[in-house]
Amino acid sequence: MQEIITRYGRLQVMDLENDLVSRFLKKYGEWSFCEAQFIAENLTDGARIADVGAAMGTFGLGLTLLRQLHSLCCVEASPALYPLLRHNVQVNKPLSVGDATTVNATVGPATADSRAADGGRQTMPTSTLHLTLEALRRGYGPFDLIKISTGGSELAILQEDQAFLRNCPGVFWLDCQETPATLDLLQVLLDNGLDVHYFAFPAAARNNFNRVGDTDFHLGYKAGLWAARGRPPLMNSQLRAKGCVLKRIGSQEELRHALWLTPRQAPAELAGHSHEEMVALAGRTLRDETFDDYLVAGAAKRPPDNAASTTAHDQIQALTEQLAAETEKSAKLAALLDAAGSERRASQIVLADERARANALTYRLEAALSERRASQIVLADERTRAQALAADLETIWFQKRAAEQALAEEKQRASNDLSILNEINAILVSQNQDLTRQAQALIEQVNGMYRSRSWRLTLPLRILGRLARGDIRGLKRLYAARSKSA
């Protein structure tokens, strides 16, 4: 395993000598980047992507460079490739990607050589974990685009999830190989009501990441099928300038014709020539002409083979007519695409204005909602305070009622006590009068006793008795009584 710097970041790759993709990444710094550009052009930010057959992760990482994805789920069956995929995604995933997941699993039925058709990679063992497309969607979805590149098992994967295929709201991006199975895959897509477009692109672009001018894989094209409902893809002028091809496909015959006209690899000597020059070189090759013998005096010429010459001439004529027809079609398609691109840009401008107005309205709505929430908070506080005041007032009212009731009871008790006191006072006044009369009567009796002869005669004895006892107080009373009686 080696680490190299590519368009996607620092990637770990396989054996650079024996692996085609690794050699491409080292020399050109990218692999099939036109594919990522085409897909990104027809997605919106926030898309959710499933990359089934992710290999080393170049497709998914290419999309993350061009779009702000909501999520990316990369699935790889090969235990040998999976550690590279996991490392490359972990190290190079941009912060703009919400969630990036890698899964080591086989989706759909395993194939005997699931990697033989992908860039010439040798057959590799597949993961023991098996997932259906439905299980992948339940566990890691939903997805806006499902890319499947499993070297021939695309049809079997889709057939395991027929219900979803009939009602899929998103997009399928499927590897398109030059095999009869691809025609069967197309028919299943059409039978399930999907609109299919064919996109072919060079594996190595002329303006690649490393700016390498020569190509080891001249006119080596790859192709895929865009299948969706009511979402025809667009191809921008940059991709057209790179030689990419976009066609709507409505039948197996149309796909067969599109594949037949797609170059898979041309001789290196054709690199750098125009279409007309390549037609001239192809014609001379068909006629077995070489540049070394061309216009050289004395050079031996092969005897003309009328049948072969006629056949070659017919083939050249047919190729020339096809080239002219394709050129005319390309021009018309370019004009239509430019018009569609202008309309799309105008629509994007209108959409941007609408989004700006919607954002402004959203901002005003959020401000109004914030003011409403603030008012609701203030109102809630006022209600709380009002409820607290009401509770306090109710408490005070109950206390006042209790105080008034207690005061009334106190007044009643005071009134009762006053009546009792008046009665007691009357009794005391009456008793006082009786006591006063009794006291006066006793005084008169005592005074009469003091005035009596017997008391006066016995007074000296009493005085002596008091003196003998030492009763000073008694002596004082006797002297006082004596004074009164005198």
Coordinates of C-alpha atoms in Angstrom, one line a residue:
M1 CA 0.0 0.0 0.0
Q2 CA 1.3 3.5 -0.9
E3 CA 0.2 7.0 -0.2
I4 CA 0.0 9.6 -3.0
I5 CA -1.3 13.2 -3.4
T6 CA -4.4 13.4 -5.7
R7 CA -7.2 15.7 -6.5
Y8 CA -9.1 14.1 -3.6
G9 CA -6.3 14.6 -1.0
R10 CA -3.8 12.1 0.3
L11 CA -5.0 8.7 -0.8
Q12 CA -3.7 5.3 0.1
V13 CA -3.7 3.1 -3.0
M14 CA -2.8 -0.5 -4.0
D15 CA 0.2 -1.8 -5.9
L16 CA 1.1 0.9 -8.4
E17 CA 2.5 -1.5 -10.9
N18 CA -0.4 -4.0 -11.2
D19 CA -3.5 -1.9 -10.4
L20 CA -4.8 0.3 -13.2
V21 CA -6.7 2.8 -11.0
S22 CA -3.7 3.2 -8.7
R23 CA -1.5 4.0 -11.8
F24 CA -4.0 6.5 -13.0
L25 CA -4.2 8.2 -9.6
K26 CA -0.4 8.4 -9.4
K27 CA 0.1 9.7 -13.0
Y28 CA -3.0 12.0 -13.5
G29 CA -4.0 12.6 -9.8
E30 CA -7.6 11.6 -10.5
W31 CA -9.7 8.7 -11.8
S32 CA -12.9 9.4 -13.8
F33 CA -13.4 12.8 -12.3
C34 CA -15.7 13.8 -15.2
E35 CA -18.1 11.3 -13.7
A36 CA -18.1 13.1 -10.4
Q37 CA -18.5 16.5 -12.2
F38 CA -21.5 15.2 -14.1
I39 CA -23.2 13.8 -11.1
A40 CA -22.5 16.9 -8.9
E41 CA -23.9 19.1 -11.7
N42 CA -27.2 17.3 -11.4
L43 CA -27.4 17.2 -7.6
T44 CA -28.2 19.8 -5.0
D45 CA -26.4 20.6 -1.8
G46 CA -27.6 18.4 1.1
A47 CA -27.9 15.3 -1.1
R48 CA -27.6 11.8 0.5
I49 CA -25.4 9.5 -1.5
A50 CA -24.9 5.7 -1.5
D51 CA -21.7 4.5 -3.3
V52 CA -22.0 0.7 -3.8
G53 CA -18.7 -0.6 -5.1
A54 CA -16.8 2.4 -3.8
A55 CA -13.3 0.8 -4.3
M56 CA -10.8 3.3 -2.9
G57 CA -13.5 6.1 -2.6
T58 CA -12.6 8.4 -5.5
F59 CA -16.2 8.8 -6.7
G60 CA -17.6 9.8 -3.3
L61 CA -14.6 12.0 -2.4
G62 CA -15.0 13.6 -5.8
L63 CA -18.6 14.6 -5.0
T64 CA -17.6 16.0 -1.6
L65 CA -15.3 18.4 -3.5
L66 CA -18.1 19.7 -5.6
R67 CA -21.2 19.5 -3.4
Q68 CA -22.0 19.9 0.3
L69 CA -23.4 16.5 1.0
H70 CA -25.7 15.6 3.9
S71 CA -24.3 12.1 4.0
L72 CA -22.1 9.7 2.1
C73 CA -22.3 5.9 2.6
C74 CA -19.4 4.0 0.8
V75 CA -19.8 0.2 0.5
E76 CA -17.0 -2.0 -0.7
A77 CA -17.1 -5.8 -0.8
S78 CA -13.4 -6.5 -1.0
P79 CA -11.6 -7.0 2.3
A80 CA -8.4 -5.9 0.6
L81 CA -9.8 -2.6 -0.7
Y82 CA -11.9 -1.8 2.4
P83 CA -9.1 -0.6 4.7
L84 CA -7.9 1.8 1.9
L85 CA -11.5 3.1 1.5
R86 CA -12.0 3.6 5.2
H87 CA -8.6 5.4 5.6
N88 CA -9.2 7.6 2.5
V89 CA -12.7 8.7 3.6
Q90 CA -11.6 9.3 7.2
V91 CA -8.6 11.4 6.2
N92 CA -10.1 13.4 3.2
K93 CA -13.7 13.9 4.2
P94 CA -14.5 17.6 4.2
L95 CA -16.1 19.2 7.2
S96 CA -19.1 20.2 4.9
V97 CA -20.1 16.5 4.7
G98 CA -22.6 15.8 7.5
D99 CA -21.9 12.1 7.9
A100 CA -19.5 9.8 6.1
T101 CA -19.9 6.0 6.6
T102 CA -17.9 3.1 5.2
V103 CA -19.3 -0.5 5.1
N104 CA -17.4 -3.7 4.2
A105 CA -20.2 -5.7 2.7
T106 CA -21.5 -7.4 -0.5
V107 CA -24.7 -5.8 -1.8
G108 CA -26.7 -8.2 -3.8
P109 CA -25.5 -11.7 -4.9
A110 CA -21.7 -12.1 -5.0
T111 CA -20.2 -12.5 -8.4
A112 CA -17.3 -14.7 -9.4
D113 CA -15.2 -11.7 -10.7
S114 CA -17.0 -8.7 -9.3
R115 CA -13.9 -6.5 -9.9
A116 CA -12.7 -7.9 -13.3
A117 CA -14.6 -5.3 -15.3
D118 CA -13.7 -2.3 -13.2
G119 CA -10.5 -0.9 -14.7
G120 CA -9.0 -4.3 -15.3
R121 CA -8.7 -5.0 -11.5
Q122 CA -8.0 -8.6 -10.7
T123 CA -10.5 -10.8 -9.0
M124 CA -10.7 -10.2 -5.3
P125 CA -12.5 -12.0 -2.5
T126 CA -15.6 -10.4 -1.2
S127 CA -16.9 -9.7 2.3
T128 CA -18.7 -12.4 4.2
L129 CA -21.3 -9.7 5.2
H130 CA -24.2 -9.7 2.7
L131 CA -26.7 -6.9 2.4
T132 CA -29.7 -6.4 0.1
L133 CA -30.3 -2.9 -1.3
E134 CA -33.4 -2.7 1.0
A135 CA -31.3 -3.5 4.1
L136 CA -28.7 -0.9 3.1
R137 CA -31.4 1.7 2.7
R138 CA -33.0 0.8 6.0
G139 CA -29.7 0.8 7.9
Y140 CA -28.0 3.8 6.3
G141 CA -30.6 5.7 4.1
P142 CA -32.7 7.2 2.8
F143 CA -30.6 8.1 -0.3
D144 CA -31.1 10.7 -3.0
L145 CA -28.7 9.0 -5.4
I146 CA -27.6 5.3 -5.3
K147 CA -24.5 4.6 -7.4
I148 CA -23.9 0.9 -8.2
S149 CA -20.6 -0.2 -9.8
T150 CA -20.1 -3.9 -9.0
G151 CA -18.8 -5.2 -12.2
G152 CA -21.9 -6.9 -13.6
S153 CA -24.2 -7.6 -10.6
E154 CA -26.1 -4.3 -10.9
L155 CA -29.2 -6.0 -12.4
A156 CA -29.3 -8.7 -9.7
I157 CA -29.0 -6.0 -7.0
L158 CA -32.0 -4.1 -8.4
Q159 CA -34.1 -7.2 -8.9
E160 CA -33.8 -8.0 -5.2
D161 CA -35.6 -4.7 -4.5
Q162 CA -38.3 -4.6 -7.1
A163 CA -40.9 -2.7 -5.0
F164 CA -38.4 0.1 -4.4
L165 CA -37.4 0.1 -8.1
R166 CA -41.0 0.7 -9.1
N167 CA -41.5 3.6 -6.7
C168 CA -38.0 5.0 -6.3
P169 CA -38.1 8.8 -5.7
G170 CA -34.4 9.3 -6.2
V171 CA -31.7 8.6 -8.8
F172 CA -29.8 5.5 -9.8
W173 CA -26.3 5.9 -11.3
L174 CA -25.3 2.5 -12.8
D175 CA -22.1 1.3 -14.3
C176 CA -22.6 0.6 -18.0
Q177 CA -20.4 -2.2 -19.5
E178 CA -20.2 -3.5 -23.0
T179 CA -22.1 -6.8 -22.1
P180 CA -25.5 -8.2 -23.0
A181 CA -26.4 -7.9 -19.3
T182 CA -26.3 -4.1 -19.7
L183 CA -29.1 -4.4 -22.2
D184 CA -31.2 -6.5 -19.8
L185 CA -30.4 -3.9 -17.1
L186 CA -31.7 -1.1 -19.3
Q187 CA -34.9 -3.0 -20.1
V188 CA -35.7 -3.5 -16.4
L189 CA -35.2 0.2 -15.8
L190 CA -37.5 1.1 -18.6
D191 CA -40.1 -1.5 -17.6
N192 CA -40.3 0.1 -14.2
G193 CA -41.1 3.5 -15.6
L194 CA -37.6 5.1 -15.2
D195 CA -36.2 7.6 -17.7
V196 CA -32.7 6.6 -18.7
H197 CA -29.9 8.7 -20.0
Y198 CA -26.5 7.4 -21.2
F199 CA -23.4 9.4 -20.2
A200 CA -19.9 8.5 -21.5
F201 CA -16.8 10.2 -20.4
P202 CA -13.0 9.9 -20.7
A203 CA -11.3 8.0 -17.8
A204 CA -8.4 10.6 -18.0
A205 CA -9.4 14.2 -18.8
R206 CA -7.0 16.3 -20.9
N207 CA -6.9 19.0 -18.2
N208 CA -6.3 16.5 -15.4
F209 CA -5.2 17.3 -11.8
N210 CA -1.4 16.7 -12.5
R211 CA -1.5 18.5 -15.8
V212 CA -0.1 15.5 -17.7
G213 CA -0.5 16.1 -21.4
D214 CA 0.1 12.6 -22.8
T215 CA -2.3 9.8 -22.0
D216 CA -1.7 6.0 -21.6
F217 CA -5.4 5.4 -22.2
H218 CA -6.1 7.6 -25.1
L219 CA -9.9 7.9 -25.8
G220 CA -10.5 5.3 -23.1
Y221 CA -14.1 6.0 -22.2
K222 CA -16.2 4.8 -19.3
A223 CA -20.0 5.0 -19.3
G224 CA -22.9 5.0 -16.9
L225 CA -26.7 5.1 -16.9
W226 CA -28.7 7.8 -15.2
A227 CA -32.1 6.5 -14.2
A228 CA -34.7 8.6 -12.6
R229 CA -38.3 9.8 -12.9
G230 CA -38.8 13.2 -14.5
R231 CA -35.3 14.4 -13.7
P232 CA -33.4 14.6 -17.0
P233 CA -29.7 15.4 -16.4
L234 CA -27.8 18.3 -17.9
M235 CA -24.3 18.4 -19.2
N236 CA -22.4 21.7 -19.0
S237 CA -20.1 23.1 -21.7
Q238 CA -16.9 22.1 -19.7
L239 CA -17.8 18.5 -19.9
R240 CA -18.7 18.8 -23.6
A241 CA -15.3 20.3 -24.2
K242 CA -13.7 17.3 -22.5
G243 CA -15.5 15.0 -25.0
C244 CA -18.3 13.7 -22.8
V245 CA -21.4 12.4 -24.4
L246 CA -25.0 12.5 -23.0
K247 CA -27.9 10.8 -24.7
R248 CA -31.5 9.9 -23.8
I249 CA -32.0 6.1 -24.2
G250 CA -35.5 4.7 -24.9
S251 CA -34.7 1.2 -26.1
Q252 CA -32.0 -1.5 -26.1
E253 CA -31.2 -0.7 -29.7
E254 CA -30.5 2.9 -28.8
L255 CA -28.2 1.8 -26.0
R256 CA -26.4 -0.7 -28.3
H257 CA -25.9 2.1 -30.8
A258 CA -24.6 4.5 -28.2
L259 CA -22.1 1.9 -26.9
W260 CA -21.0 1.1 -30.4
L261 CA -20.1 4.7 -31.0
T262 CA -18.3 5.2 -27.7
P263 CA -14.5 4.8 -28.0
R264 CA -13.0 2.4 -25.4
Q265 CA -9.4 2.9 -26.4
A266 CA -7.6 4.2 -29.4
P267 CA -4.0 3.8 -30.6
A268 CA -1.6 6.3 -28.9
E269 CA -0.7 7.8 -32.3
L270 CA -4.2 9.3 -32.6
A271 CA -3.7 11.4 -29.5
G272 CA -3.7 15.1 -30.1
H273 CA -5.4 15.0 -33.5
S274 CA -8.7 16.5 -34.6
H275 CA -11.7 14.5 -35.6
E276 CA -11.0 15.0 -39.3
E277 CA -7.4 13.9 -38.8
M278 CA -8.4 10.9 -36.9
V279 CA -10.8 9.9 -39.7
A280 CA -7.9 10.3 -42.2
L281 CA -5.6 8.1 -40.1
A282 CA -8.3 5.5 -39.5
G283 CA -8.9 5.4 -43.3
R284 CA -5.2 4.9 -44.1
T285 CA -5.0 2.2 -41.4
L286 CA -7.9 0.4 -43.0
R287 CA -6.2 0.6 -46.4
D288 CA -2.9 -0.7 -44.8
E289 CA -1.1 2.5 -45.7
T290 CA 1.9 3.6 -43.6
F291 CA 3.5 7.0 -43.2
D292 CA 7.0 5.6 -43.9
D293 CA 5.9 4.6 -47.5
Y294 CA 3.7 7.6 -48.1
L295 CA 4.9 9.6 -51.2
V296 CA 8.3 8.0 -51.0
A297 CA 9.7 7.4 -54.5
G298 CA 10.4 3.8 -55.3
A299 CA 8.4 2.5 -52.3
A300 CA 6.8 -0.7 -53.0
K301 CA 3.0 -0.5 -53.2
R302 CA 0.8 -3.4 -52.3
P303 CA -1.4 -4.6 -55.1
P304 CA -4.9 -3.2 -54.7
D305 CA -7.4 -5.5 -53.4
N306 CA -10.6 -4.3 -55.1
A307 CA -12.8 -6.1 -52.6
A308 CA -10.9 -4.9 -49.6
S309 CA -10.6 -1.4 -51.1
T310 CA -14.3 -1.3 -51.7
T311 CA -15.0 -2.5 -48.2
A312 CA -12.6 0.0 -46.7
H313 CA -14.0 2.8 -48.8
D314 CA -17.5 1.9 -47.8
Q315 CA -16.4 1.7 -44.1
I316 CA -14.7 5.1 -44.4
Q317 CA -17.7 6.6 -46.1
A318 CA -20.0 5.2 -43.4
L319 CA -17.7 6.5 -40.7
T320 CA -17.5 9.9 -42.4
E321 CA -21.3 10.0 -42.7
Q322 CA -21.7 8.9 -39.1
L323 CA -19.2 11.5 -38.0
A324 CA -21.0 14.2 -39.9
A325 CA -24.3 13.1 -38.5
E326 CA -22.9 12.9 -35.0
T327 CA -21.3 16.3 -35.4
E328 CA -24.6 17.8 -36.5
K329 CA -26.4 16.1 -33.6
S330 CA -23.7 17.4 -31.3
A331 CA -24.1 20.9 -32.5
K332 CA -27.9 20.8 -32.2
L333 CA -27.5 19.2 -28.8
A334 CA -25.0 21.8 -27.8
A335 CA -27.4 24.6 -28.8
L336 CA -30.2 23.0 -27.0
L337 CA -28.0 22.4 -23.9
D338 CA -26.8 26.0 -24.0
A339 CA -30.4 27.2 -24.2
A340 CA -31.3 24.8 -21.4
G341 CA -28.3 26.0 -19.5
S342 CA -29.4 29.6 -19.9
E343 CA -32.9 28.8 -18.8
R344 CA -31.5 26.9 -15.9
R345 CA -29.3 29.8 -14.9
A346 CA -32.2 32.2 -15.2
S347 CA -34.3 29.8 -13.1
Q348 CA -31.4 29.6 -10.6
I349 CA -31.3 33.5 -10.5
V350 CA -35.1 33.6 -9.9
L351 CA -34.8 30.8 -7.4
A352 CA -31.9 32.7 -5.7
D353 CA -34.1 35.8 -5.5
E354 CA -37.0 33.8 -4.2
R355 CA -34.7 32.2 -1.7
A356 CA -33.4 35.6 -0.6
R357 CA -37.0 36.8 -0.2
A358 CA -37.9 33.7 1.6
N359 CA -34.8 34.1 3.8
A360 CA -35.9 37.7 4.5
L361 CA -39.4 36.6 5.3
T362 CA -38.0 33.8 7.4
Y363 CA -35.8 36.3 9.3
R364 CA -38.8 38.7 9.8
L365 CA -41.0 35.7 10.9
E366 CA -38.3 34.5 13.3
A367 CA -38.0 38.1 14.6
A368 CA -41.8 38.2 15.1
L369 CA -41.7 34.8 16.7
S370 CA -38.9 36.0 19.0
E371 CA -40.9 39.1 19.9
R372 CA -44.0 36.9 20.4
R373 CA -42.0 34.5 22.6
A374 CA -40.6 37.5 24.6
S375 CA -44.2 38.9 24.9
Q376 CA -45.4 35.5 26.0
I377 CA -42.6 35.3 28.6
V378 CA -43.5 38.8 29.9
L379 CA -47.2 37.9 29.9
A380 CA -46.5 34.7 31.7
D381 CA -44.4 36.6 34.3
E382 CA -47.3 39.1 34.6
R383 CA -49.8 36.3 35.0
T384 CA -47.5 34.7 37.6
R385 CA -47.2 38.0 39.5
A386 CA -51.0 38.6 39.2
Q387 CA -51.7 35.1 40.5
A388 CA -49.3 35.7 43.3
L389 CA -51.0 39.1 44.1
A390 CA -54.4 37.5 43.9
A391 CA -53.2 34.8 46.3
D392 CA -51.8 37.4 48.7
L393 CA -55.0 39.5 48.5
E394 CA -57.0 36.4 49.2
T395 CA -54.8 35.6 52.1
I396 CA -55.1 39.2 53.4
W397 CA -58.9 39.1 52.9
F398 CA -59.2 35.8 54.9
Q399 CA -56.9 37.3 57.6
K400 CA -59.1 40.5 57.7
R401 CA -62.2 38.4 58.0
A402 CA -60.6 36.3 60.7
A403 CA -59.5 39.5 62.5
E404 CA -63.0 41.1 62.2
Q405 CA -64.6 37.9 63.5
A406 CA -62.0 37.8 66.4
L407 CA -62.7 41.5 67.1
A408 CA -66.4 40.9 67.2
E409 CA -65.9 38.0 69.5
E410 CA -63.7 40.2 71.7
K411 CA -66.3 42.9 71.7
Q412 CA -68.9 40.4 72.7
R413 CA -66.7 39.0 75.5
A414 CA -65.9 42.6 76.6
S415 CA -69.6 43.5 76.7
N416 CA -70.3 40.3 78.7
D417 CA -67.4 41.1 81.0
L418 CA -68.6 44.7 81.4
S419 CA -72.1 43.5 82.4
I420 CA -70.5 41.1 84.9
L421 CA -68.3 43.9 86.2
N422 CA -71.3 46.2 86.6
E423 CA -73.1 43.5 88.5
I424 CA -70.0 42.9 90.7
N425 CA -69.6 46.6 91.2
A426 CA -73.2 46.9 92.3
I427 CA -72.7 44.0 94.7
L428 CA -69.4 45.6 96.0
V429 CA -71.1 49.0 96.4
S430 CA -73.9 47.3 98.4
Q431 CA -71.4 45.3 100.4
N432 CA -69.4 48.4 101.0
Q433 CA -72.4 50.2 102.3
D434 CA -73.2 47.4 104.6
L435 CA -69.6 47.2 105.8
T436 CA -69.6 51.0 106.3
R437 CA -72.8 50.7 108.5
Q438 CA -71.3 47.7 110.3
A439 CA -68.0 49.6 110.8
Q440 CA -69.9 52.6 112.2
A441 CA -71.9 50.4 114.5
L442 CA -68.7 48.7 115.7
I443 CA -67.0 52.1 116.2
E444 CA -69.9 53.3 118.2
Q445 CA -69.8 50.1 120.2
V446 CA -66.1 50.4 120.8
N447 CA -66.5 54.1 121.7
G448 CA -69.3 53.1 124.0
M449 CA -67.0 50.5 125.5
Y450 CA -64.2 53.0 125.9
R451 CA -66.6 55.3 127.6
S452 CA -67.9 52.7 130.0
R453 CA -66.7 52.7 133.6
S454 CA -65.7 49.1 133.7
W455 CA -63.3 49.6 130.8
R456 CA -61.7 52.7 132.4
L457 CA -61.4 50.8 135.8
T458 CA -59.7 47.9 134.2
L459 CA -57.4 50.0 132.0
P460 CA -54.5 50.1 134.4
L461 CA -54.5 46.3 134.6
R462 CA -54.5 46.0 130.9
I463 CA -51.5 48.4 130.6
L464 CA -49.6 46.4 133.3
G465 CA -50.4 43.2 131.4
R466 CA -49.1 44.6 128.1
L467 CA -46.0 45.9 129.9
A468 CA -45.4 42.5 131.4
R469 CA -45.6 40.8 128.0
G470 CA -43.7 43.6 126.3
D471 CA -46.5 44.3 123.8
I472 CA -45.7 47.8 122.7
R473 CA -48.3 47.8 119.9
G474 CA -50.9 46.8 122.5
L475 CA -49.8 49.7 124.8
K476 CA -50.1 52.1 121.9
R477 CA -53.7 51.0 121.2
L478 CA -54.6 51.3 124.9
Y479 CA -53.2 54.8 125.0
A480 CA -55.1 55.7 121.9
A481 CA -58.3 54.3 123.3
R482 CA -57.7 56.1 126.5
S483 CA -57.3 59.4 124.7
K484 CA -60.6 58.8 122.9
S485 CA -62.4 58.0 126.1
A486 CA -61.1 61.0 128.0

